[in-house]
Amino acid sequence: MILGIIAGIFLNVFTYDVSADDSIVINLFSVVSDLFISALKLVIIPLIFFSIVCGIISLSDDVSLSRLGIKTLSLYLLTTVIAISLGLLFSSFIDYEPILLSNLESDVSIDNIETESNFFPTNIFKSLSNGNIIHLLIFSVLIGIAASKVKDKVKTFVNYFHEFNAVINELVKIIISFTPIAVFCILSKTFATQGLETLTPLMGYFLRSFLYCYFISL
């Protein structure tokens, strides 16, 4: 990471009079970083799907499955309450300017509010193409529960999921092994194109946020 910052600053000085599009080195860094991010996005959906299904299938009985469901729902509700509480707490320190509603083009009425819930998936293939993680989670849980009920009868199906899950995990390890190179390229490209002066305030903001979250977690 430090080498990436140093290389980015060096390129920013070296290519001061050259646009980023004309710099072969910067373009190379951009290609590598884009490939790495695309590879991570590529494995997200299959990793979530097969991991959840295999995890639920591995549960021994219905009691374990029920306990897992209760713990998951409790954790979800707890984190939601914490998030709302922190949002209200932090918003109380912000002096919002009055919002003028006279310039609204149309009045807001109950008829304009969409009441149809999109929480439950109706077309899993459409949800996958849109990258809807919530629908993917629900579908994975349902498949896992159904498979766990008849796992003694569908051993080939269960073995297929476990084997495919092992392949996906190995693919993730291969992609993660390129993280140092990708981080180097991302930081080099960022500092080379944006410059140290532009990123210094942003770095200070992230540092303060990190320290604030760290002290809260103590």
Short mmCIF file of C-alpha atoms in Angstrom, two decimals:
data_model
loop_
_atom_site.label_atom_id
_atom_site.label_comp_id
_atom_site.label_asym_id
_atom_site.label_seq_id
_atom_site.Cartn_x
_atom_site.Cartn_y
_atom_site.Cartn_z
CA MET A 1 0.00 0.00 0.00
CA ILE A 2 2.81 2.38 0.89
CA LEU A 3 4.61 1.51 -2.34
CA GLY A 4 1.43 2.25 -4.27
CA ILE A 5 1.15 5.70 -2.67
CA ILE A 6 4.81 6.46 -3.40
CA ALA A 7 4.50 5.27 -7.00
CA GLY A 8 1.34 7.32 -7.48
CA ILE A 9 2.96 10.49 -6.17
CA PHE A 10 5.99 9.88 -8.40
CA LEU A 11 3.80 9.39 -11.47
CA ASN A 12 1.79 12.47 -10.59
CA VAL A 13 4.96 14.56 -10.61
CA PHE A 14 6.48 12.76 -13.60
CA THR A 15 3.35 13.08 -15.75
CA TYR A 16 2.42 16.57 -14.61
CA ASP A 17 2.15 17.88 -18.17
CA VAL A 18 0.72 14.65 -19.60
CA SER A 19 -2.93 13.69 -19.38
CA ALA A 20 -3.86 10.44 -17.67
CA ASP A 21 -5.20 8.98 -20.92
CA ASP A 22 -1.80 9.43 -22.56
CA SER A 23 0.14 7.70 -19.83
CA ILE A 24 0.71 4.03 -20.61
CA VAL A 25 1.69 3.23 -17.03
CA ILE A 26 -1.41 4.82 -15.55
CA ASN A 27 -3.61 3.06 -18.09
CA LEU A 28 -1.96 -0.24 -17.18
CA PHE A 29 -2.68 0.37 -13.50
CA SER A 30 -6.27 1.17 -14.40
CA VAL A 31 -6.68 -2.06 -16.37
CA VAL A 32 -5.28 -4.20 -13.54
CA SER A 33 -7.43 -2.53 -10.88
CA ASP A 34 -10.58 -2.81 -13.03
CA LEU A 35 -9.90 -6.50 -13.70
CA PHE A 36 -9.46 -7.18 -9.99
CA ILE A 37 -12.68 -5.41 -9.02
CA SER A 38 -14.58 -7.16 -11.84
CA ALA A 39 -13.24 -10.53 -10.67
CA LEU A 40 -14.48 -9.85 -7.13
CA LYS A 41 -17.92 -8.90 -8.44
CA LEU A 42 -17.92 -12.06 -10.56
CA VAL A 43 -17.66 -14.44 -7.59
CA ILE A 44 -19.98 -12.61 -5.17
CA ILE A 45 -23.25 -14.20 -6.31
CA PRO A 46 -22.06 -17.84 -6.61
CA LEU A 47 -20.09 -17.52 -3.36
CA ILE A 48 -23.12 -16.32 -1.40
CA PHE A 49 -25.49 -18.82 -3.01
CA PHE A 50 -23.44 -21.99 -2.57
CA SER A 51 -22.09 -21.01 0.87
CA ILE A 52 -25.56 -20.42 2.31
CA VAL A 53 -27.07 -23.54 0.75
CA CYS A 54 -24.20 -25.75 1.92
CA GLY A 55 -24.28 -24.20 5.38
CA ILE A 56 -27.98 -24.92 5.84
CA ILE A 57 -27.65 -28.44 4.43
CA SER A 58 -24.87 -29.13 6.94
CA LEU A 59 -27.17 -28.45 9.89
CA SER A 60 -27.98 -31.66 11.68
CA ASP A 61 -31.67 -31.22 12.50
CA ASP A 62 -34.65 -28.88 12.44
CA VAL A 63 -33.82 -27.60 15.92
CA SER A 64 -30.45 -26.29 14.76
CA LEU A 65 -32.12 -24.69 11.75
CA SER A 66 -34.73 -23.02 13.94
CA ARG A 67 -32.06 -21.70 16.30
CA LEU A 68 -30.10 -20.33 13.36
CA GLY A 69 -33.21 -18.59 12.03
CA ILE A 70 -34.01 -17.05 15.41
CA LYS A 71 -30.42 -15.87 15.90
CA THR A 72 -30.29 -14.42 12.39
CA LEU A 73 -33.58 -12.56 12.81
CA SER A 74 -32.57 -11.29 16.25
CA LEU A 75 -29.22 -10.07 14.93
CA TYR A 76 -30.93 -8.36 12.00
CA LEU A 77 -33.39 -6.56 14.28
CA LEU A 78 -30.60 -5.59 16.70
CA THR A 79 -28.37 -4.14 13.99
CA THR A 80 -31.35 -2.29 12.49
CA VAL A 81 -32.19 -0.70 15.84
CA ILE A 82 -28.54 0.26 16.38
CA ALA A 83 -28.28 1.76 12.89
CA ILE A 84 -31.46 3.81 13.36
CA SER A 85 -30.37 4.97 16.81
CA LEU A 86 -26.93 6.06 15.59
CA GLY A 87 -28.50 7.82 12.61
CA LEU A 88 -30.86 9.78 14.85
CA LEU A 89 -28.04 10.55 17.29
CA PHE A 90 -25.64 11.86 14.66
CA SER A 91 -28.37 13.80 12.84
CA SER A 92 -29.10 15.71 16.03
CA PHE A 93 -25.66 17.34 15.77
CA ILE A 94 -26.31 18.60 12.22
CA ASP A 95 -27.98 21.95 11.65
CA TYR A 96 -30.18 21.28 8.64
CA GLU A 97 -31.30 24.23 6.58
CA PRO A 98 -35.05 24.65 6.17
CA ILE A 99 -36.39 22.73 3.20
CA LEU A 100 -38.68 24.72 0.94
CA LEU A 101 -41.58 22.64 -0.33
CA SER A 102 -43.13 25.37 -2.45
CA ASN A 103 -41.04 24.46 -5.49
CA LEU A 104 -42.24 20.89 -5.68
CA GLU A 105 -43.68 20.09 -9.10
CA SER A 106 -46.42 17.80 -7.79
CA ASP A 107 -48.07 17.04 -4.50
CA VAL A 108 -47.24 13.83 -2.72
CA SER A 109 -50.25 11.65 -2.12
CA ILE A 110 -50.83 8.11 -1.01
CA ASP A 111 -51.70 7.19 -4.59
CA ASN A 112 -48.15 8.02 -5.70
CA ILE A 113 -46.55 5.67 -3.20
CA GLU A 114 -45.78 2.19 -4.44
CA THR A 115 -47.22 -0.23 -1.92
CA GLU A 116 -46.03 -3.42 -3.60
CA SER A 117 -43.22 -5.00 -1.63
CA ASN A 118 -40.14 -6.06 -3.54
CA PHE A 119 -38.70 -7.93 -0.60
CA PHE A 120 -39.66 -11.41 -1.79
CA PRO A 121 -38.30 -12.56 -5.18
CA THR A 122 -40.73 -13.40 -7.97
CA ASN A 123 -38.18 -14.12 -10.70
CA ILE A 124 -34.85 -15.30 -9.36
CA PHE A 125 -33.12 -15.09 -12.74
CA LYS A 126 -34.13 -11.45 -13.11
CA SER A 127 -32.97 -10.80 -9.56
CA LEU A 128 -29.60 -12.40 -10.29
CA SER A 129 -29.17 -10.34 -13.45
CA ASN A 130 -29.95 -7.19 -11.47
CA GLY A 131 -27.59 -8.19 -8.66
CA ASN A 132 -30.31 -8.14 -5.99
CA ILE A 133 -28.53 -9.61 -2.96
CA ILE A 134 -31.66 -9.70 -0.76
CA HIS A 135 -33.50 -11.88 -3.28
CA LEU A 136 -30.42 -14.07 -3.59
CA LEU A 137 -30.25 -14.56 0.18
CA ILE A 138 -33.93 -15.49 0.42
CA PHE A 139 -33.71 -17.92 -2.49
CA SER A 140 -30.54 -19.50 -1.08
CA VAL A 141 -32.15 -20.01 2.32
CA LEU A 142 -35.24 -21.60 0.76
CA ILE A 143 -33.16 -23.95 -1.39
CA GLY A 144 -31.03 -24.86 1.62
CA ILE A 145 -34.06 -25.62 3.80
CA ALA A 146 -35.70 -27.72 1.08
CA ALA A 147 -32.48 -29.64 0.40
CA SER A 148 -31.88 -30.27 4.12
CA LYS A 149 -35.32 -31.90 4.37
CA VAL A 150 -34.52 -34.50 1.69
CA LYS A 151 -30.72 -34.60 1.77
CA ASP A 152 -30.70 -38.37 2.26
CA LYS A 153 -32.66 -38.78 -0.98
CA VAL A 154 -30.71 -36.27 -3.08
CA LYS A 155 -27.13 -37.12 -2.20
CA THR A 156 -25.96 -36.34 -5.74
CA PHE A 157 -27.51 -32.87 -5.50
CA VAL A 158 -25.92 -32.27 -2.09
CA ASN A 159 -22.51 -33.49 -3.26
CA TYR A 160 -22.74 -31.24 -6.32
CA PHE A 161 -23.34 -28.19 -4.13
CA HIS A 162 -20.49 -29.05 -1.75
CA GLU A 163 -18.09 -29.66 -4.63
CA PHE A 164 -19.09 -26.48 -6.42
CA ASN A 165 -18.76 -24.56 -3.15
CA ALA A 166 -15.21 -25.88 -2.80
CA VAL A 167 -14.40 -24.76 -6.35
CA ILE A 168 -15.82 -21.26 -5.73
CA ASN A 169 -13.86 -20.91 -2.48
CA GLU A 170 -10.67 -21.92 -4.27
CA LEU A 171 -11.40 -19.35 -6.98
CA VAL A 172 -11.86 -16.69 -4.30
CA LYS A 173 -8.49 -17.61 -2.80
CA ILE A 174 -6.84 -17.24 -6.21
CA ILE A 175 -8.41 -13.80 -6.72
CA ILE A 176 -7.54 -12.65 -3.20
CA SER A 177 -3.92 -13.69 -3.76
CA PHE A 178 -3.66 -10.82 -6.25
CA THR A 179 -4.82 -8.27 -3.67
CA PRO A 180 -1.36 -6.74 -3.00
CA ILE A 181 -0.81 -6.13 -6.71
CA ALA A 182 -4.35 -4.78 -7.17
CA VAL A 183 -4.08 -2.44 -4.17
CA PHE A 184 -0.73 -1.20 -5.46
CA CYS A 185 -2.27 -0.45 -8.87
CA ILE A 186 -5.39 1.18 -7.40
CA LEU A 187 -3.43 3.48 -5.09
CA SER A 188 -0.87 4.29 -7.77
CA LYS A 189 -3.58 5.20 -10.25
CA THR A 190 -5.53 7.24 -7.68
CA PHE A 191 -2.58 9.29 -6.48
CA ALA A 192 -1.21 9.69 -10.01
CA THR A 193 -4.46 11.06 -11.42
CA GLN A 194 -5.84 12.97 -8.42
CA GLY A 195 -2.67 14.23 -6.82
CA LEU A 196 -1.69 14.37 -3.17
CA GLU A 197 -3.28 17.80 -2.64
CA THR A 198 -6.71 16.56 -3.67
CA LEU A 199 -6.61 13.38 -1.59
CA THR A 200 -5.14 14.82 1.61
CA PRO A 201 -8.49 16.12 2.98
CA LEU A 202 -10.14 12.82 2.07
CA MET A 203 -7.43 10.83 3.85
CA GLY A 204 -7.92 12.98 6.94
CA TYR A 205 -11.65 12.31 6.85
CA PHE A 206 -11.16 8.54 6.62
CA LEU A 207 -8.58 8.62 9.40
CA ARG A 208 -10.93 10.50 11.72
CA SER A 209 -13.78 8.14 10.85
CA PHE A 210 -11.58 5.11 11.54
CA LEU A 211 -10.42 6.44 14.90
CA TYR A 212 -13.98 7.38 15.86
CA CYS A 213 -15.31 3.90 15.04
CA TYR A 214 -12.35 2.32 16.82
CA PHE A 215 -12.98 4.20 20.07
CA ILE A 216 -16.72 3.39 19.88
CA SER A 217 -15.93 -0.32 19.60
CA LEU A 218 -13.79 -0.25 22.77
#
